[in-house]
Coordinates of C-alpha atoms and ligand atoms in Angstrom, one line a residue:
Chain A
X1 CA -28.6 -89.9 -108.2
X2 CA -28.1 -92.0 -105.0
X3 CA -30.1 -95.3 -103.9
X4 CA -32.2 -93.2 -102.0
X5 CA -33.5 -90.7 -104.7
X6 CA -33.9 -93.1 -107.1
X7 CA -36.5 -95.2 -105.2
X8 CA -38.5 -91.8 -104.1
X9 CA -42.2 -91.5 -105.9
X10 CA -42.5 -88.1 -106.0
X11 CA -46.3 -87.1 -105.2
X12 CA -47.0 -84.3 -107.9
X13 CA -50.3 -82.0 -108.4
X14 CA -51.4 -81.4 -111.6
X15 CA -53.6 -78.2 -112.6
X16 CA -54.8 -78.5 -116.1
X17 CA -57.3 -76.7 -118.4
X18 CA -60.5 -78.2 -118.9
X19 CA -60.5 -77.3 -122.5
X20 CA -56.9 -78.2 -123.8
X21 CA -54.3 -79.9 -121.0
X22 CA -56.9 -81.8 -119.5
X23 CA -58.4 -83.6 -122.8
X24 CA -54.2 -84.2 -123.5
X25 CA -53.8 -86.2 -120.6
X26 CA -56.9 -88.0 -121.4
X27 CA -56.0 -88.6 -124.9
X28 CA -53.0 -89.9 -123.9
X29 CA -54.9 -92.4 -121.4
X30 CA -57.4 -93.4 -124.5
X31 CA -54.1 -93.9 -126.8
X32 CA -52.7 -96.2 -124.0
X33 CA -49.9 -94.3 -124.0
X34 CA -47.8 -95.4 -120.5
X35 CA -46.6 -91.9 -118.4
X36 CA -45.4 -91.8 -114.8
X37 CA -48.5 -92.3 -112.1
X38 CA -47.1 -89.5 -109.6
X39 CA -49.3 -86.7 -110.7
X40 CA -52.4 -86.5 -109.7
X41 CA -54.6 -83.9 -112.0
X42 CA -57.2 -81.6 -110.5
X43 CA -59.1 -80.1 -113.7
X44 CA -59.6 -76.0 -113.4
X45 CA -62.1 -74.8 -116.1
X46 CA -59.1 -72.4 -117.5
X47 CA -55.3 -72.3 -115.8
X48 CA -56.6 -68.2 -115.4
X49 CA -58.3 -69.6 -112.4
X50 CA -55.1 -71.2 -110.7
X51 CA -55.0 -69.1 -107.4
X52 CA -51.3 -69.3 -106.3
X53 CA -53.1 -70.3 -102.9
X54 CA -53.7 -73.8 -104.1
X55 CA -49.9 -74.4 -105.0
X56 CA -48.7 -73.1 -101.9
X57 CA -51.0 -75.3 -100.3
X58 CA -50.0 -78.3 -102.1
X59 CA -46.2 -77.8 -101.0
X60 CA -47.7 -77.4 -97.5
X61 CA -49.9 -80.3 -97.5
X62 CA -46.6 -82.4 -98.8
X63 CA -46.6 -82.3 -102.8
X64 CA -42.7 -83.0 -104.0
X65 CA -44.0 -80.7 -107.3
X66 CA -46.4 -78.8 -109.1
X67 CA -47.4 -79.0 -112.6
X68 CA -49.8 -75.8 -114.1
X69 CA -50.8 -76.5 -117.6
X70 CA -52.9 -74.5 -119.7
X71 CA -53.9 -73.8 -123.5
X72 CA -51.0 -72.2 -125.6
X73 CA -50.7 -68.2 -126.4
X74 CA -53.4 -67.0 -128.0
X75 CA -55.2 -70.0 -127.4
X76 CA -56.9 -69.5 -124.2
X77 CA -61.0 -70.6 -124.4
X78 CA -61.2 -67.4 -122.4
X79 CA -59.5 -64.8 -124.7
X80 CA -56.8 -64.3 -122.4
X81 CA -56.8 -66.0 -118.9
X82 CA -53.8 -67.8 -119.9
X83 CA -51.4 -65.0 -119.7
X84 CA -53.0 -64.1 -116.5
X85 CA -51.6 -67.3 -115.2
X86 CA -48.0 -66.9 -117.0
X87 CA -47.9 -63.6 -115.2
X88 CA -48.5 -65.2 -111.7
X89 CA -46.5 -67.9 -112.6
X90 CA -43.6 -65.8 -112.9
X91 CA -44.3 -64.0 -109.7
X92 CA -45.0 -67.2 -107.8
X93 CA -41.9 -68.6 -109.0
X94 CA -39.7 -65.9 -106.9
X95 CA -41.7 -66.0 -104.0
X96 CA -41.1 -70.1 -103.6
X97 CA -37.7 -69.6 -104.6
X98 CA -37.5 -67.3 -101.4
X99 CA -39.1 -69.8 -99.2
X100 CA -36.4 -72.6 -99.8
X101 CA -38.6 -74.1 -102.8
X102 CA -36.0 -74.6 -105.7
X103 CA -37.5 -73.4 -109.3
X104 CA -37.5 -77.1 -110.4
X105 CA -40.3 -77.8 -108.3
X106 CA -42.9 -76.0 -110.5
X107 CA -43.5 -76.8 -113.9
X108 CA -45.4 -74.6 -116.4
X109 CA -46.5 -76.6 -119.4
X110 CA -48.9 -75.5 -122.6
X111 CA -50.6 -78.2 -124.1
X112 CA -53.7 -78.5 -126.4
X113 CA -56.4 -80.9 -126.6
X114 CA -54.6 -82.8 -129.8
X115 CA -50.6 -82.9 -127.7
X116 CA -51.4 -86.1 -125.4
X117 CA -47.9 -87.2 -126.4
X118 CA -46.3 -84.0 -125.5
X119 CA -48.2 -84.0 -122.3
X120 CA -47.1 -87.6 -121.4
X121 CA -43.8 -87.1 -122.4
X122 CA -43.6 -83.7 -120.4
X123 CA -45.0 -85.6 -117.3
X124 CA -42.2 -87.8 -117.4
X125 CA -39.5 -85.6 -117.6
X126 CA -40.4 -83.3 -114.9
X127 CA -41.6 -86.1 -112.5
X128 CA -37.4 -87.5 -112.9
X129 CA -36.5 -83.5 -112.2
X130 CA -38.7 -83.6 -109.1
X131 CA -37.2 -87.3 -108.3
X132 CA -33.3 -86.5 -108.5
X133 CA -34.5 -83.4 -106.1
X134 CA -35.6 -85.3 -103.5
X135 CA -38.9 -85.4 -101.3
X136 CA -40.1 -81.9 -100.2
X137 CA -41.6 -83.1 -96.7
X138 CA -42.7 -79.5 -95.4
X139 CA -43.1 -79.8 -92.0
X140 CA -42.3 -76.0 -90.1
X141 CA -43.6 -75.6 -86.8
X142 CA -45.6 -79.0 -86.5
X143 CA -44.6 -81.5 -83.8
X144 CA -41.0 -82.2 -82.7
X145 CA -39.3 -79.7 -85.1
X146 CA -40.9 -76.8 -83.1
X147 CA -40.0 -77.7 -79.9
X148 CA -36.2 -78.8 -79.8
X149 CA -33.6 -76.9 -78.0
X150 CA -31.7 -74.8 -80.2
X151 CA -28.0 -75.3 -80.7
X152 CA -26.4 -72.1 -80.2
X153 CA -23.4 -72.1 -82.7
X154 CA -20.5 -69.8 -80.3
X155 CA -18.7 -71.6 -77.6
X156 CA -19.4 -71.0 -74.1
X157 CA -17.6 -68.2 -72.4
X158 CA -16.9 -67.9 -68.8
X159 CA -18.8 -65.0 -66.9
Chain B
X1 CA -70.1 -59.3 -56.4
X2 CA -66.4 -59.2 -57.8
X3 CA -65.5 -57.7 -61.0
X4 CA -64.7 -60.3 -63.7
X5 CA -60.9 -60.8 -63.7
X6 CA -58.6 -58.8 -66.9
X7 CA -55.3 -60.0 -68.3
X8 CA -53.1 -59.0 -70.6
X9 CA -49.5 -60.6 -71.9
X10 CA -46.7 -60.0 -74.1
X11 CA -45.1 -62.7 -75.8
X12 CA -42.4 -62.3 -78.9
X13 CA -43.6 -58.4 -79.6
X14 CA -42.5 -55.0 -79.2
X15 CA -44.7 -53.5 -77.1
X16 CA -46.6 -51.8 -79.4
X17 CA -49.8 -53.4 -78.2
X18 CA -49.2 -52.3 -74.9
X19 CA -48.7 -48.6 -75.8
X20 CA -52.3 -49.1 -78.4
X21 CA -53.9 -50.3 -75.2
X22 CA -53.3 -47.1 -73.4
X23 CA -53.8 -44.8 -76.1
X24 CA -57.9 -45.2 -75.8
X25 CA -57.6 -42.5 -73.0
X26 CA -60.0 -42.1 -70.6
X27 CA -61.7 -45.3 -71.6
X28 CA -58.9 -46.9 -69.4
X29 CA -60.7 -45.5 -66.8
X30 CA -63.8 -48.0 -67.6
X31 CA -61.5 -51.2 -67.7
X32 CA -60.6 -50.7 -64.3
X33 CA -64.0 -49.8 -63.4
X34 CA -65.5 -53.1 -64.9
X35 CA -62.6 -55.4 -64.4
X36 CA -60.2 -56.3 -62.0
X37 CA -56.8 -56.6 -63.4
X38 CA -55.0 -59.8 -62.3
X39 CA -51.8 -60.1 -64.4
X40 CA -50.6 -57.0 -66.8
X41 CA -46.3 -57.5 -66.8
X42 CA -46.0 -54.1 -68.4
X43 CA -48.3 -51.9 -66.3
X44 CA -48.5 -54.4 -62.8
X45 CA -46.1 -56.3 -60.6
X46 CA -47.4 -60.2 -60.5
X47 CA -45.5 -63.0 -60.7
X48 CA -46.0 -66.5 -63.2
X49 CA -46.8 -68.5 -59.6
X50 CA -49.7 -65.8 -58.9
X51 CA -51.4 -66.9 -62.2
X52 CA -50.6 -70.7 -62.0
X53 CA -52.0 -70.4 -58.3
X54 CA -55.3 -69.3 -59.9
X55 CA -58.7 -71.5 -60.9
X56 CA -58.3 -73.0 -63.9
X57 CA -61.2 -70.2 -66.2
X58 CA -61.0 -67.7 -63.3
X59 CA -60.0 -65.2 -66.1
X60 CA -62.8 -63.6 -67.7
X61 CA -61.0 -62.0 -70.8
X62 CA -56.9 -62.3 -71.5
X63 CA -55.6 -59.9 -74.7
X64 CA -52.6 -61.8 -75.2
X65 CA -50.0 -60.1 -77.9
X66 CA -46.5 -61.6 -79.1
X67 CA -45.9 -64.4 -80.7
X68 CA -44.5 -67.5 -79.6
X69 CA -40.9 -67.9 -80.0
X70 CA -39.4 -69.4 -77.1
X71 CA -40.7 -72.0 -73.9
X72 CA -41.3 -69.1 -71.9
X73 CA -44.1 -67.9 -74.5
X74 CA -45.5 -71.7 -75.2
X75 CA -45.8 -72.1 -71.2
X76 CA -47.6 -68.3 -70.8
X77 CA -49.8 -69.3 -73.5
X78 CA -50.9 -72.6 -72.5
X79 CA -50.8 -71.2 -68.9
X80 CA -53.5 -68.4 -69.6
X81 CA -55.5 -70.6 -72.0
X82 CA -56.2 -72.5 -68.9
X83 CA -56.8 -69.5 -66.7
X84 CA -59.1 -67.8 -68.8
X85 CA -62.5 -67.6 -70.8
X86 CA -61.8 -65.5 -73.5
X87 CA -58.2 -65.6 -75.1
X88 CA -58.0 -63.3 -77.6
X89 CA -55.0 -63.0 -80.2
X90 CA -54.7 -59.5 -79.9
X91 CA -52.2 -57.5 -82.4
X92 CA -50.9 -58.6 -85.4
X93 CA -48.1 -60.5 -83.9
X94 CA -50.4 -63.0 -81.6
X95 CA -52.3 -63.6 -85.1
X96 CA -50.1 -64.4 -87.3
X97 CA -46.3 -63.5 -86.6
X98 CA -45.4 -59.8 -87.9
X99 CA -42.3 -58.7 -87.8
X100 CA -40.8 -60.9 -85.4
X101 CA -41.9 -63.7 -87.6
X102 CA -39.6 -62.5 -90.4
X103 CA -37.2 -64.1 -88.7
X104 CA -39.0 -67.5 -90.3
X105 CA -36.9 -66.7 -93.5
X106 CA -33.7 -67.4 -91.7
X107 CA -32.2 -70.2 -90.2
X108 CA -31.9 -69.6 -86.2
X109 CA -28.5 -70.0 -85.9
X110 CA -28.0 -66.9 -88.4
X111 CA -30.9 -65.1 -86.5
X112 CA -29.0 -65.3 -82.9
X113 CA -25.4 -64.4 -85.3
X114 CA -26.9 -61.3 -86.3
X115 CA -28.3 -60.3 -83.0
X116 CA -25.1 -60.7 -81.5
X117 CA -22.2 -60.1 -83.7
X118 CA -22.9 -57.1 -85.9
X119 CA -20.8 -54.0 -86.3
X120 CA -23.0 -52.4 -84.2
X121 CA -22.7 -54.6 -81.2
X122 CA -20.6 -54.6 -78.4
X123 CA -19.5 -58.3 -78.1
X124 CA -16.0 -58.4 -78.2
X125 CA -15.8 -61.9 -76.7
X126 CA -18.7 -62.9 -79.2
X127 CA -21.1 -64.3 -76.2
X128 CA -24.1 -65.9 -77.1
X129 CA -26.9 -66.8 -74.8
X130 CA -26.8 -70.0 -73.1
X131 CA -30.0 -71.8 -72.2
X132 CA -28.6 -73.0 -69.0
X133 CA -25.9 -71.7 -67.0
X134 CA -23.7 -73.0 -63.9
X135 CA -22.9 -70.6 -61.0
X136 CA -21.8 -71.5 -58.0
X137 CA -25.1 -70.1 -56.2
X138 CA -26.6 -72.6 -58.8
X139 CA -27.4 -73.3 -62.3
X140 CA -29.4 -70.2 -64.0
X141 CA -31.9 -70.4 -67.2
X142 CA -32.9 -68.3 -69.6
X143 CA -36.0 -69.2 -72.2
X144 CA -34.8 -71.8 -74.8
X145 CA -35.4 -70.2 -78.7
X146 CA -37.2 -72.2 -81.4
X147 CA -36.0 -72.8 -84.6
X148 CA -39.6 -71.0 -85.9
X149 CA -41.8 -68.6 -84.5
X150 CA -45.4 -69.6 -84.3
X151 CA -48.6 -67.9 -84.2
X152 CA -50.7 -67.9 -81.1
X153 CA -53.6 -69.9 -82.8
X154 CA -50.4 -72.5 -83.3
X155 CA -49.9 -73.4 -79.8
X156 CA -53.7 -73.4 -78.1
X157 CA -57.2 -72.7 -78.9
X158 CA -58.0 -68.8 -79.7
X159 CA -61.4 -67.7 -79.3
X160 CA -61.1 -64.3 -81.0
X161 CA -58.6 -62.6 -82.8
X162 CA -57.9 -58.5 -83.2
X163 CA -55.2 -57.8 -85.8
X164 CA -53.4 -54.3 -86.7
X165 CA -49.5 -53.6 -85.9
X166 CA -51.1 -52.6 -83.9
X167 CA -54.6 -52.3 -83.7
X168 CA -56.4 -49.2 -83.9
X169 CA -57.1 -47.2 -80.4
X170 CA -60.3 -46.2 -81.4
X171 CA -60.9 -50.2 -82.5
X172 CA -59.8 -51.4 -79.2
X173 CA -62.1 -48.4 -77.3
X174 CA -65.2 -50.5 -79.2
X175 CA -64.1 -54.0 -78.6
X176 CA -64.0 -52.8 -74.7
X177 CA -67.1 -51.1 -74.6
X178 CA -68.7 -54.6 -76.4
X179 CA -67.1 -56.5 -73.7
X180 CA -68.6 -54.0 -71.2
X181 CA -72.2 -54.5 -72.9
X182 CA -72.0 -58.1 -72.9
X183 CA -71.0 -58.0 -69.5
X184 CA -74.5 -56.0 -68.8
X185 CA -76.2 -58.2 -70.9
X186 CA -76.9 -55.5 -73.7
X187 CA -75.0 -57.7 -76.4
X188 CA -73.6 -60.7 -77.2
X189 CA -70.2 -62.0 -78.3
X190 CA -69.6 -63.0 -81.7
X191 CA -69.2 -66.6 -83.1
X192 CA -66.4 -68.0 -81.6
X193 CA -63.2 -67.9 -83.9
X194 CA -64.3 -64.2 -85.4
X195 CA -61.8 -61.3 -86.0
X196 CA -63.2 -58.2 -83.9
X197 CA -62.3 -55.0 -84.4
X198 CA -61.8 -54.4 -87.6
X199 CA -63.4 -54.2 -90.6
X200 CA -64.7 -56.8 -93.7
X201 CA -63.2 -55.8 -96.6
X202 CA -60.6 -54.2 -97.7
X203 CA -57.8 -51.5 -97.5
X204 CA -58.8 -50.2 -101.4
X205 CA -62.3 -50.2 -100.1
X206 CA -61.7 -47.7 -97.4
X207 CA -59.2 -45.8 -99.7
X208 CA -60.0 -42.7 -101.3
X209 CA -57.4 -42.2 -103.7
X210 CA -58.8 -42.7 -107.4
X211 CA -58.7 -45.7 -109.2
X212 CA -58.7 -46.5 -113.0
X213 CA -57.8 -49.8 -115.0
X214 CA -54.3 -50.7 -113.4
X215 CA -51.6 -51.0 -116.3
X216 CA -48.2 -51.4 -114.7
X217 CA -45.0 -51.5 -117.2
X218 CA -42.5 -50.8 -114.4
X219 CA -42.8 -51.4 -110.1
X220 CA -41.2 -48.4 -108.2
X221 CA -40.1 -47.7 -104.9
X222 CA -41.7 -44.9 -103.3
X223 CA -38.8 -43.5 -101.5
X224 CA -37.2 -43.1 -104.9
X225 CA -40.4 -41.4 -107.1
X226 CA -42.7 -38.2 -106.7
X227 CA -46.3 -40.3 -106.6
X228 CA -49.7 -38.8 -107.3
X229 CA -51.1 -37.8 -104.1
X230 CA -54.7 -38.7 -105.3
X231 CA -54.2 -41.7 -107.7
X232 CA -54.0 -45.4 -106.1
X233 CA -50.5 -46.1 -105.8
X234 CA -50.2 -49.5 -107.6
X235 CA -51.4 -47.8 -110.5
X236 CA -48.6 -45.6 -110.1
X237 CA -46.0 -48.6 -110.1
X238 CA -45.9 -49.1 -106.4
X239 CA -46.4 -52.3 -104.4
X240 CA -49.6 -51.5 -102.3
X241 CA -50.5 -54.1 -100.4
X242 CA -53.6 -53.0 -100.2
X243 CA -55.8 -55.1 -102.3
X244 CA -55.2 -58.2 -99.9
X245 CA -55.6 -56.4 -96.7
X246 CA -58.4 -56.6 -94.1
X247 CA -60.0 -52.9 -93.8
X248 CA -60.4 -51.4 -90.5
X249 CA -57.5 -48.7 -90.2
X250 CA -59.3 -46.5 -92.2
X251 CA -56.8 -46.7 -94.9
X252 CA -54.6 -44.8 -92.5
X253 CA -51.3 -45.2 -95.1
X254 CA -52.4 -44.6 -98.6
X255 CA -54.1 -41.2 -97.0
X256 CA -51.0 -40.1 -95.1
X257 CA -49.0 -40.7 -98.6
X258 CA -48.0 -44.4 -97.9
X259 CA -48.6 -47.3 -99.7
X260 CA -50.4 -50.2 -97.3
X261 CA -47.9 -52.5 -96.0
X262 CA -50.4 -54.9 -94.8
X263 CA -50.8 -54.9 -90.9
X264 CA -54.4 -56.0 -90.8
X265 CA -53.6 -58.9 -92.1
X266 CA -55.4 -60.7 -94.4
X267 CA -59.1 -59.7 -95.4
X268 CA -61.9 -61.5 -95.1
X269 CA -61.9 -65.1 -97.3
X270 CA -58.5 -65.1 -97.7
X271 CA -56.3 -67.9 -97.0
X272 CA -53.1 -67.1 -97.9
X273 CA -52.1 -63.2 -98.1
X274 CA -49.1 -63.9 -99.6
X275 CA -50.9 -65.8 -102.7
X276 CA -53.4 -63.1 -103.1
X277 CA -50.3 -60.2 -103.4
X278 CA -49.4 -62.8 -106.5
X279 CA -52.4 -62.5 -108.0
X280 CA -53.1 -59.1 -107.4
X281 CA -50.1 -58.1 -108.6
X282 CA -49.2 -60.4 -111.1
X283 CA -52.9 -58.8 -112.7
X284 CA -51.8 -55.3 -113.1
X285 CA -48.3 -56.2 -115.1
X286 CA -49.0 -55.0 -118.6
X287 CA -47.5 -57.6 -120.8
X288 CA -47.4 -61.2 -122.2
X289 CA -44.3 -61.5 -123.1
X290 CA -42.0 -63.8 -120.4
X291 CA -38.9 -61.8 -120.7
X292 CA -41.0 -58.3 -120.2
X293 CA -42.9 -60.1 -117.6
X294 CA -39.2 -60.8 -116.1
X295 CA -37.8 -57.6 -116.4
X296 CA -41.2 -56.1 -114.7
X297 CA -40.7 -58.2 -111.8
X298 CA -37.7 -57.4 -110.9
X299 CA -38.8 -53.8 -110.1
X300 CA -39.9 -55.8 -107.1
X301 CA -36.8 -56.8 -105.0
X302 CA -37.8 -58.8 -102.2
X303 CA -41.4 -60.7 -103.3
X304 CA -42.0 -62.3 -100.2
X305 CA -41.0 -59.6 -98.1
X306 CA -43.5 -57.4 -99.1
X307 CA -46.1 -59.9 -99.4
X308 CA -45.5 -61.8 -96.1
X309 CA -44.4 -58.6 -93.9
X310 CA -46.7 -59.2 -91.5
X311 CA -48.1 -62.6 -92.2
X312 CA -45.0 -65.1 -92.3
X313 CA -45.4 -67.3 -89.7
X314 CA -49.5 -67.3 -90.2
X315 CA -49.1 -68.5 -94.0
X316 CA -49.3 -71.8 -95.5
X317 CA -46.0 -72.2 -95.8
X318 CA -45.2 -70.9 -91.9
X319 CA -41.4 -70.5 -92.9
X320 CA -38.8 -70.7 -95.4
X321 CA -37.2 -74.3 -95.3
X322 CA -33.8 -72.9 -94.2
X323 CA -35.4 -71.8 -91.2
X324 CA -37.3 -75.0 -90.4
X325 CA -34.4 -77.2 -91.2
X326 CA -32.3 -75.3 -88.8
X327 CA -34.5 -76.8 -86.1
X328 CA -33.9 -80.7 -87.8
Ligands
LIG401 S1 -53.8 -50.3 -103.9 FE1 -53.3 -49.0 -102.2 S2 -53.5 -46.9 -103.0 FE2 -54.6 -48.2 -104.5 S3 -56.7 -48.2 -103.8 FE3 -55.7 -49.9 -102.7 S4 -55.0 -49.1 -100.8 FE4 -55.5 -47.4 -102.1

């Protein structure tokens, strides 16, 4: 990792389930245990309801990663919402990978109300995978990047 | 009195638009009898000095198609935002990139490579445009490209916008003869910022073909499989982009045998049409296992071409990072 990366705070979104992932991270905040502080959580009442729009706009909006958590298989407070949200994940996955976002930006993570550890210790690893990747920074179109002169790579050739 | 002044432009497009525009007939006929046309490239002579010499909002209503991929397009655009009333975004280009904005995927060096050095092209001495150019009569310029193409709504203020590649004749006749009314004082224009002519929901809604609970094991490729003419075509395995696109066409593909590609652009509410495509197609996989899941998707071989055909360069994401770095 250079100088550079390793003083970089990634800034990472959270989704979690209200009824599992979420009551992890706050078990692990009641236990005191310590996890990094780059993620900030946005509660969903199921991860079923994760529209792919809000993680698209997080990379837009300038989030390094994003972390989807929800209740494990067969687990789901809603019979089944869960695997709606593997499904998309999957999909999702592809399209980002298309769009220049590398597969290690996106985390899916199961985690039930009683796995504050896990979820702190998760947290931590991925937020050092988004770190050695470097920041994000999406910026297409805005400002000066849409209005330089573009280099032409072939040489000049006389008329 | 004089007529109120017409305009009509083509940016980064194909001329599609222009060809849409004609195709209403003999309503023509009442455009030239309520307007007078000022600046039309494709069907008038006038030159860019004729419309920078004109009053800054002397332009009642300029349908502007393309989108904006070079300094020629960004002057145009800011240049009839100036001249004119009512800019619409006209065509699905203008709104948010179409097929020209595919070209967001790839860096523009590769873009200008492939335009000029494939088998196909006669370029022996592998020329590539030069912005500026010395002669001895003088130095010569052609339009500069950018390293993304932008939406119209990305460079100035769009009152309206009209989507389709391209829009519908009969959807264009309407918009004119509301334009006409207003103009009489028999209507009045919508809230700033609307999409006219076309519908509120969606292609499915419009669609007749019949639809049960979709159960996909396996995407297909049309081309490739004899598809139920009546049944919806997602249930039958192929990617119908349908379910995220605005209605208004009168489900013109799925009815001819097609599956919607998406040139309407998004529907009404949604944010991203890229996103929705995930969702609506990650919902009709029929499995919960992650390799199935896997093995499913790869019935689909380009993702984000067929969810961003059209919409590239108007979604969230505007362009693929190889393509935005390229401009760095
Ligand atoms: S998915 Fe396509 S074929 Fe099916 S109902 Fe919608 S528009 Fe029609």
């Amino acid at each position: 990792m250079s100088e550079e990366t390793k003083s970089f705070e990634p800034t990472i979104i959270g989704f979690t389930c209200n009824w599992c992932s979420y009551r992890a991270a706050d078990m692990a905040g009641t236990a005191r245990m310590k996890y990094a502080p780059n993620v900030r959580l946005i509660r969903l009442m199921c991860s079923g309801r994760l529209d792919p729009t809000f993680v698209f706009k997080a990379f837009a909006n300038g989030a390094d990663g994003v972390l989807v958590s929800g209740c494990h298989p067969g687990d789901c407070h809603y019979i089944n919402q869960n695997y709606k949200m593997l499904r998309r994940f999957h999909l999702m996955k592809r399209v980002l990978a298309q769009m220049g976002i590398e597969p290690e930006r996106i985390k899916l993570l199961w985690a039930s109300a009683a796995e504050g550890a896990i979820f702190a210790e998760e947290v931590n690893k991925f937020v050092e995978q988004v770190r050695a990747l470097g920041p994000l920074n999406w910026h297409p179109g805005n400002g000066a990047a849409s209005t330089v002169h573009t280099p032409m790579s072939a040489e000049e050739v006389p008329a | 009195m004089s007529k109120p002044k017409f305009a009509m432009y083509w940016a980064a497009s194909c001329g599609g638009c222009e060809i849409a525009v004609l195709n209403i007939h003999e309503k023509i006929l009442d455009v030239d009898a309520n307007f007078e046309v000022v600046f039309w490239p494709v069907a008038m002579d006038a030159k860019y000095k004729d419309v920078e010499a004109m009053e800054d909002g002397s332009i009642l209503l300029t349908l502007f198609n393309g989108g904006i991929r070079n300094d020629e397009n960004e002057h145009i655009a800011k240049l009839l935002r100036k001249k004119s009333q009512i800019l619409v975004a006209f065509g699905s280009c203008a709104c948010e990139g179409c097929i020209p904005g595919l070209a967001n995927f790839s860096p523009i060096q590769q873009v200008v490579d492939t335009a000029f050095s494939t088998v196909s092209t006669d370029n022996p001495e592998n020329v590539r445009p030069q912005p500026s150019y010395d002669m001895p009569e003088g130095t010569i310029h052609i339009p500069t490209l950018y390293p993304v193409l932008r939406t119209l709504d990305q460079v100035v203020d769009v009152d309206y916008y009209m989507p389709g590649c391209p829009p519908e004749s009969h959807q264009i006749a309407a918009v004119i003869d509301l334009v006409i009314q207003v103009l009489q004082g028999k209507a009045q224009l919508p809230p700033k910022g609307s999409v006219i002519g076309a519908g509120g929901s969606t292609v499915c809604d419009e669609c007749k073909r019949k639809r049960n609970e979709k159960t996909i094991k396996e995407f297909g490729r049309i081309q490739l499989m004899h598809a139920d003419p009546e049944l919806c075509l997602l249930e039958q395995g192929i990617p119908c982009n349908g379910p995220a696109t605005r209605s208004g066409c009168n489900a013109r593909c799925p009815s001819a045998g097609a599956q919607c590609i998406g040139c309407y652009g998004p529907a009404e509410g949604v944010v991203d049409y890229g996103a929705r495509l995930v969702s609506a197609f990650a919902s009709v996989i029929d499995s919960n296992d992650p390799a199935e899941i896997d093995r499913i998707l790869d019935g689909l071989v380009d993702p984000a071409g067929q969810f961003y055909r059209f919409n590239l360069a108007g979604s969230l994401l505007r362009a693929a990072k190889p393509a935005w770095k390229s401009g760095d």
